[in-house]
């Protein structure tokens, strides 16, 4: 039996820790157990504060790092309880709280030492910093996993992960893989929904469908230089922030119209990337939390008329588990001392073994 690895993921939306226990047999994925632990309101508020530059002194940062590490370890322990065999290692992406590759750093919370000690399992963390040290963006890292698991010799494919920020992996049937962050994913949609409605997110995009898209506002948002910037590129919530949105608004927008416009913003960023960079793509597979937003999926479908838009479930992995599987796979790469980045995606000067290994 192939060894089992655990992957732990908390995305830019900071809504939950998703964990999987998986094994890889000739790069085919077998999921043995899954676990999703919602982050409590207090943890989410502390994460959001630091992301937005509030309460981000060293003491607050370190305290949040420890508390998040305990939460990651708890998720891993719950996964282990579902297994018959002990995992070989944990791969923990951590929680991104600041992403500044243009300044030479990216910051994820989640101590591999704490997780390894608490779970009793070797833990690989801090996947992004080695790529940044080599001049790369440190993101996105999942395209190398997408290439190995989802690549096809018969057709051009695109894999789209829609978390707080959306990113795309472009998989031509021949030639070099590329990928980058396309712009906002769920972040601004969730922000608008929480300000005007009850709950955490717009289920199925139903509220967005009650509004009308403002083409004037959409054009103003899409005129931001990020969308026309050439790859490699990556971004975060510190760029596409509440302040970024506010400076583009007049204040007279109806909330439901704003929600509809933000839905189209996310869809346009994704569709433009695929139409311009992989125009022969005939299959687009969505993953991440945004894959559950049927109104967003329909908006993407309309903008990419020559491709079938569906979810990664069609390829054998549920959309909510793809990223966690990717970091389990990257942990395996680290233990085998194999590269985990794609310079064609991140812009790093060379391939590198990623992640710091912590023993229990």
mmCIF file of C-alpha atoms in Angstrom, residues 125-358:
data_model
loop_
_atom_site.group_PDB
_atom_site.id
_atom_site.type_symbol
_atom_site.label_atom_id
_atom_site.label_comp_id
_atom_site.label_asym_id
_atom_site.label_seq_id
_atom_site.Cartn_x
_atom_site.Cartn_y
_atom_site.Cartn_z
ATOM 1 C CA UNK A 125 5.392 23.741 6.346
ATOM 2 C CA UNK A 126 6.580 27.061 4.905
ATOM 3 C CA UNK A 127 6.284 25.949 1.288
ATOM 4 C CA UNK A 128 6.419 29.361 -0.359
ATOM 5 C CA UNK A 129 9.515 31.123 0.974
ATOM 6 C CA UNK A 130 12.105 29.103 -1.001
ATOM 7 C CA UNK A 131 10.446 30.077 -4.283
ATOM 8 C CA UNK A 132 10.328 33.743 -3.221
ATOM 9 C CA UNK A 133 14.024 33.585 -2.266
ATOM 10 C CA UNK A 134 14.707 32.517 -5.866
ATOM 11 C CA UNK A 135 12.940 35.595 -7.192
ATOM 12 C CA UNK A 136 9.563 33.911 -7.641
ATOM 13 C CA UNK A 137 6.096 34.949 -6.610
ATOM 14 C CA UNK A 138 5.769 31.986 -4.229
ATOM 15 C CA UNK A 139 2.320 31.509 -5.760
ATOM 16 C CA UNK A 140 0.433 29.826 -7.119
ATOM 17 C CA UNK A 141 2.061 26.533 -6.090
ATOM 18 C CA UNK A 142 -0.761 24.155 -7.026
ATOM 19 C CA UNK A 143 -0.113 24.162 -10.825
ATOM 20 C CA UNK A 144 2.648 21.554 -10.509
ATOM 21 C CA UNK A 145 0.135 19.257 -8.774
ATOM 22 C CA UNK A 146 -2.507 20.066 -11.384
ATOM 23 C CA UNK A 147 -0.048 19.179 -14.155
ATOM 24 C CA UNK A 148 0.803 15.806 -12.667
ATOM 25 C CA UNK A 149 -2.752 14.823 -11.708
ATOM 26 C CA UNK A 150 -5.027 16.605 -14.197
ATOM 27 C CA UNK A 151 -2.884 17.042 -17.318
ATOM 28 C CA UNK A 152 -4.068 15.549 -20.614
ATOM 29 C CA UNK A 153 -2.303 14.640 -23.848
ATOM 30 C CA UNK A 154 -5.579 14.893 -25.759
ATOM 31 C CA UNK A 155 -6.832 18.387 -24.987
ATOM 32 C CA UNK A 156 -5.935 21.770 -23.562
ATOM 33 C CA UNK A 157 -7.345 22.158 -20.060
ATOM 34 C CA UNK A 158 -7.640 24.897 -17.479
ATOM 35 C CA UNK A 159 -7.935 24.295 -13.745
ATOM 36 C CA UNK A 160 -9.411 27.218 -11.828
ATOM 37 C CA UNK A 161 -9.194 27.479 -8.064
ATOM 38 C CA UNK A 162 -11.660 30.010 -6.656
ATOM 39 C CA UNK A 163 -10.802 30.850 -3.074
ATOM 40 C CA UNK A 164 -10.584 34.351 -1.662
ATOM 41 C CA UNK A 165 -8.315 34.999 -4.635
ATOM 42 C CA UNK A 166 -8.800 33.072 -7.882
ATOM 43 C CA UNK A 167 -5.956 31.409 -9.733
ATOM 44 C CA UNK A 168 -5.740 29.506 -12.983
ATOM 45 C CA UNK A 169 -3.508 26.690 -14.185
ATOM 46 C CA UNK A 170 -3.235 26.440 -17.963
ATOM 47 C CA UNK A 171 -2.464 22.907 -19.128
ATOM 48 C CA UNK A 172 -1.797 22.688 -22.879
ATOM 49 C CA UNK A 173 -1.734 19.159 -24.252
ATOM 50 C CA UNK A 174 1.839 19.877 -25.319
ATOM 51 C CA UNK A 175 4.209 22.573 -24.145
ATOM 52 C CA UNK A 176 4.853 24.481 -20.971
ATOM 53 C CA UNK A 177 2.425 24.839 -18.095
ATOM 54 C CA UNK A 178 1.565 28.362 -16.972
ATOM 55 C CA UNK A 179 -0.600 29.820 -14.256
ATOM 56 C CA UNK A 180 -1.210 32.886 -12.131
ATOM 57 C CA UNK A 181 -3.663 34.644 -9.844
ATOM 58 C CA UNK A 182 -6.461 36.155 -11.928
ATOM 59 C CA UNK A 183 -7.751 38.575 -9.281
ATOM 60 C CA UNK A 184 -10.554 38.456 -6.719
ATOM 61 C CA UNK A 185 -12.308 35.154 -6.178
ATOM 62 C CA UNK A 186 -14.757 35.047 -3.299
ATOM 63 C CA UNK A 187 -13.233 37.799 -1.170
ATOM 64 C CA UNK A 188 -15.201 40.818 -2.376
ATOM 65 C CA UNK A 189 -18.353 38.776 -2.901
ATOM 66 C CA UNK A 190 -18.215 37.576 0.700
ATOM 67 C CA UNK A 191 -17.440 41.079 1.949
ATOM 68 C CA UNK A 192 -20.456 42.590 0.211
ATOM 69 C CA UNK A 193 -22.760 39.771 1.285
ATOM 70 C CA UNK A 194 -21.780 39.982 4.953
ATOM 71 C CA UNK A 195 -22.317 43.734 4.979
ATOM 72 C CA UNK A 196 -25.851 43.521 3.654
ATOM 73 C CA UNK A 197 -27.198 40.015 4.351
ATOM 74 C CA UNK A 198 -27.239 37.411 7.108
ATOM 75 C CA UNK A 199 -24.707 34.586 6.869
ATOM 76 C CA UNK A 200 -21.157 34.167 5.639
ATOM 77 C CA UNK A 201 -21.583 33.840 1.886
ATOM 78 C CA UNK A 202 -24.038 34.072 -1.001
ATOM 79 C CA UNK A 203 -25.148 30.447 -1.385
ATOM 80 C CA UNK A 204 -25.259 29.500 -5.080
ATOM 81 C CA UNK A 205 -24.897 33.215 -5.854
ATOM 82 C CA UNK A 206 -28.672 33.521 -5.364
ATOM 83 C CA UNK A 207 -28.564 37.070 -3.985
ATOM 84 C CA UNK A 208 -26.298 38.226 -6.822
ATOM 85 C CA UNK A 209 -28.992 37.124 -9.286
ATOM 86 C CA UNK A 210 -31.455 39.617 -7.774
ATOM 87 C CA UNK A 211 -29.254 42.516 -8.920
ATOM 88 C CA UNK A 212 -28.211 44.006 -12.243
ATOM 89 C CA UNK A 213 -24.613 44.252 -13.388
ATOM 90 C CA UNK A 214 -23.294 47.812 -13.643
ATOM 91 C CA UNK A 215 -21.213 47.775 -16.800
ATOM 92 C CA UNK A 216 -19.742 51.168 -15.872
ATOM 93 C CA UNK A 217 -18.540 49.935 -12.489
ATOM 94 C CA UNK A 218 -17.341 46.631 -13.942
ATOM 95 C CA UNK A 219 -15.236 48.458 -16.540
ATOM 96 C CA UNK A 220 -13.776 50.699 -13.819
ATOM 97 C CA UNK A 221 -12.821 47.707 -11.659
ATOM 98 C CA UNK A 222 -11.317 45.827 -14.606
ATOM 99 C CA UNK A 223 -9.237 48.867 -15.550
ATOM 100 C CA UNK A 224 -6.998 48.181 -12.541
ATOM 101 C CA UNK A 225 -3.475 47.577 -13.806
ATOM 102 C CA UNK A 226 -3.289 44.153 -12.145
ATOM 103 C CA UNK A 227 -5.587 42.626 -14.754
ATOM 104 C CA UNK A 228 -3.369 43.684 -17.657
ATOM 105 C CA UNK A 229 -0.085 42.973 -15.878
ATOM 106 C CA UNK A 230 1.828 40.125 -17.577
ATOM 107 C CA UNK A 231 2.491 36.875 -15.740
ATOM 108 C CA UNK A 232 4.119 35.725 -13.562
ATOM 109 C CA UNK A 233 1.924 37.483 -11.066
ATOM 110 C CA UNK A 234 0.184 36.804 -7.792
ATOM 111 C CA UNK A 235 -1.899 38.872 -5.438
ATOM 112 C CA UNK A 236 -3.737 38.781 -2.138
ATOM 113 C CA UNK A 237 -6.330 40.372 0.065
ATOM 114 C CA UNK A 238 -3.965 43.192 0.937
ATOM 115 C CA UNK A 239 -4.312 44.336 -2.699
ATOM 116 C CA UNK A 240 -7.941 43.502 -3.493
ATOM 117 C CA UNK A 241 -9.054 44.833 -0.141
ATOM 118 C CA UNK A 242 -12.167 46.612 1.173
ATOM 119 C CA UNK A 243 -10.289 49.882 0.599
ATOM 120 C CA UNK A 244 -9.589 48.946 -3.032
ATOM 121 C CA UNK A 245 -13.285 48.358 -3.594
ATOM 122 C CA UNK A 246 -14.384 51.476 -1.716
ATOM 123 C CA UNK A 247 -12.224 53.807 -3.793
ATOM 124 C CA UNK A 248 -13.980 52.556 -6.936
ATOM 125 C CA UNK A 249 -17.532 53.082 -5.644
ATOM 126 C CA UNK A 250 -19.711 56.174 -5.751
ATOM 127 C CA UNK A 251 -21.724 55.122 -2.701
ATOM 128 C CA UNK A 252 -24.989 55.119 -4.652
ATOM 129 C CA UNK A 253 -24.820 51.474 -5.746
ATOM 130 C CA UNK A 254 -27.654 49.172 -4.726
ATOM 131 C CA UNK A 255 -26.102 46.319 -2.703
ATOM 132 C CA UNK A 256 -27.571 43.579 -4.912
ATOM 133 C CA UNK A 257 -26.294 45.364 -8.040
ATOM 134 C CA UNK A 258 -22.845 45.585 -6.493
ATOM 135 C CA UNK A 259 -22.977 41.853 -5.728
ATOM 136 C CA UNK A 260 -23.942 41.058 -9.314
ATOM 137 C CA UNK A 261 -21.105 43.253 -10.591
ATOM 138 C CA UNK A 262 -18.556 41.623 -8.283
ATOM 139 C CA UNK A 263 -19.682 38.202 -9.515
ATOM 140 C CA UNK A 264 -18.946 39.327 -13.079
ATOM 141 C CA UNK A 265 -15.598 40.786 -11.990
ATOM 142 C CA UNK A 266 -14.452 37.403 -10.703
ATOM 143 C CA UNK A 267 -15.795 35.653 -13.806
ATOM 144 C CA UNK A 268 -14.172 38.161 -16.171
ATOM 145 C CA UNK A 269 -10.752 37.852 -14.531
ATOM 146 C CA UNK A 270 -10.870 34.070 -14.907
ATOM 147 C CA UNK A 271 -12.330 34.008 -18.411
ATOM 148 C CA UNK A 272 -9.952 36.618 -19.811
ATOM 149 C CA UNK A 273 -6.961 34.660 -18.531
ATOM 150 C CA UNK A 274 -8.142 31.485 -20.243
ATOM 151 C CA UNK A 275 -9.357 33.098 -23.482
ATOM 152 C CA UNK A 276 -6.128 35.051 -23.951
ATOM 153 C CA UNK A 277 -3.547 32.547 -22.698
ATOM 154 C CA UNK A 278 -5.083 29.174 -23.659
ATOM 155 C CA UNK A 279 -7.675 29.961 -26.352
ATOM 156 C CA UNK A 280 -7.939 26.338 -27.489
ATOM 157 C CA UNK A 281 -9.012 25.123 -24.052
ATOM 158 C CA UNK A 282 -12.043 22.891 -24.360
ATOM 159 C CA UNK A 283 -12.398 21.934 -20.701
ATOM 160 C CA UNK A 284 -12.380 24.198 -17.634
ATOM 161 C CA UNK A 285 -12.467 22.539 -14.226
ATOM 162 C CA UNK A 286 -13.369 24.571 -11.145
ATOM 163 C CA UNK A 287 -12.273 23.877 -7.586
ATOM 164 C CA UNK A 288 -12.240 25.749 -4.294
ATOM 165 C CA UNK A 289 -15.194 27.259 -2.472
ATOM 166 C CA UNK A 290 -16.293 29.288 -5.500
ATOM 167 C CA UNK A 291 -16.932 26.091 -7.461
ATOM 168 C CA UNK A 292 -20.116 25.739 -5.380
ATOM 169 C CA UNK A 293 -21.436 29.116 -6.584
ATOM 170 C CA UNK A 294 -23.672 28.110 -9.490
ATOM 171 C CA UNK A 295 -24.313 31.718 -10.562
ATOM 172 C CA UNK A 296 -20.562 32.344 -10.764
ATOM 173 C CA UNK A 297 -20.064 29.105 -12.691
ATOM 174 C CA UNK A 298 -22.731 30.177 -15.172
ATOM 175 C CA UNK A 299 -21.079 33.590 -15.585
ATOM 176 C CA UNK A 300 -17.751 31.925 -16.381
ATOM 177 C CA UNK A 301 -19.472 29.524 -18.782
ATOM 178 C CA UNK A 302 -20.997 32.413 -20.742
ATOM 179 C CA UNK A 303 -17.625 34.136 -21.094
ATOM 180 C CA UNK A 304 -15.816 30.974 -22.303
ATOM 181 C CA UNK A 305 -18.285 29.725 -24.930
ATOM 182 C CA UNK A 306 -15.949 27.200 -26.572
ATOM 183 C CA UNK A 307 -15.175 25.216 -23.411
ATOM 184 C CA UNK A 308 -17.171 23.024 -21.094
ATOM 185 C CA UNK A 309 -17.080 24.436 -17.555
ATOM 186 C CA UNK A 310 -17.473 21.877 -14.800
ATOM 187 C CA UNK A 311 -15.806 20.912 -11.502
ATOM 188 C CA UNK A 312 -12.789 18.765 -10.695
ATOM 189 C CA UNK A 313 -15.196 16.089 -9.494
ATOM 190 C CA UNK A 314 -15.232 15.109 -13.180
ATOM 191 C CA UNK A 315 -11.519 14.330 -12.767
ATOM 192 C CA UNK A 316 -11.975 12.332 -9.580
ATOM 193 C CA UNK A 317 -11.356 14.878 -6.806
ATOM 194 C CA UNK A 318 -14.088 16.911 -5.133
ATOM 195 C CA UNK A 319 -13.517 20.646 -5.640
ATOM 196 C CA UNK A 320 -13.314 21.335 -1.910
ATOM 197 C CA UNK A 321 -10.359 18.951 -1.435
ATOM 198 C CA UNK A 322 -8.058 19.758 -4.362
ATOM 199 C CA UNK A 323 -5.815 22.274 -2.581
ATOM 200 C CA UNK A 324 -5.410 20.127 0.525
ATOM 201 C CA UNK A 325 -4.476 17.206 -1.742
ATOM 202 C CA UNK A 326 -1.926 19.452 -3.432
ATOM 203 C CA UNK A 327 -0.130 20.201 -0.163
ATOM 204 C CA UNK A 328 -0.142 16.531 0.794
ATOM 205 C CA UNK A 329 1.507 15.896 -2.590
ATOM 206 C CA UNK A 330 4.005 18.703 -1.978
ATOM 207 C CA UNK A 331 4.869 17.116 1.379
ATOM 208 C CA UNK A 332 5.657 13.908 -0.486
ATOM 209 C CA UNK A 333 7.834 15.891 -2.891
ATOM 210 C CA UNK A 334 9.713 17.366 0.077
ATOM 211 C CA UNK A 335 10.347 13.976 1.703
ATOM 212 C CA UNK A 336 11.576 12.614 -1.631
ATOM 213 C CA UNK A 337 13.690 15.764 -2.148
ATOM 214 C CA UNK A 338 11.971 16.519 -5.445
ATOM 215 C CA UNK A 339 11.116 20.010 -6.731
ATOM 216 C CA UNK A 340 7.746 21.493 -5.837
ATOM 217 C CA UNK A 341 7.614 24.669 -7.915
ATOM 218 C CA UNK A 342 7.284 25.532 -11.600
ATOM 219 C CA UNK A 343 9.452 28.514 -12.610
ATOM 220 C CA UNK A 344 7.224 28.977 -15.672
ATOM 221 C CA UNK A 345 4.431 29.781 -13.214
ATOM 222 C CA UNK A 346 6.095 31.586 -10.327
ATOM 223 C CA UNK A 347 9.011 33.243 -12.113
ATOM 224 C CA UNK A 348 11.624 31.685 -9.813
ATOM 225 C CA UNK A 349 15.111 31.391 -11.260
ATOM 226 C CA UNK A 350 15.069 27.600 -10.955
ATOM 227 C CA UNK A 351 13.143 24.628 -9.619
ATOM 228 C CA UNK A 352 13.536 23.963 -5.900
ATOM 229 C CA UNK A 353 12.600 21.553 -3.137
ATOM 230 C CA UNK A 354 9.981 23.404 -1.107
ATOM 231 C CA UNK A 355 9.062 23.340 2.561
ATOM 232 C CA UNK A 356 10.710 22.987 5.951
ATOM 233 C CA UNK A 357 10.505 19.559 7.573
ATOM 234 C CA UNK A 358 9.780 19.369 11.319
#
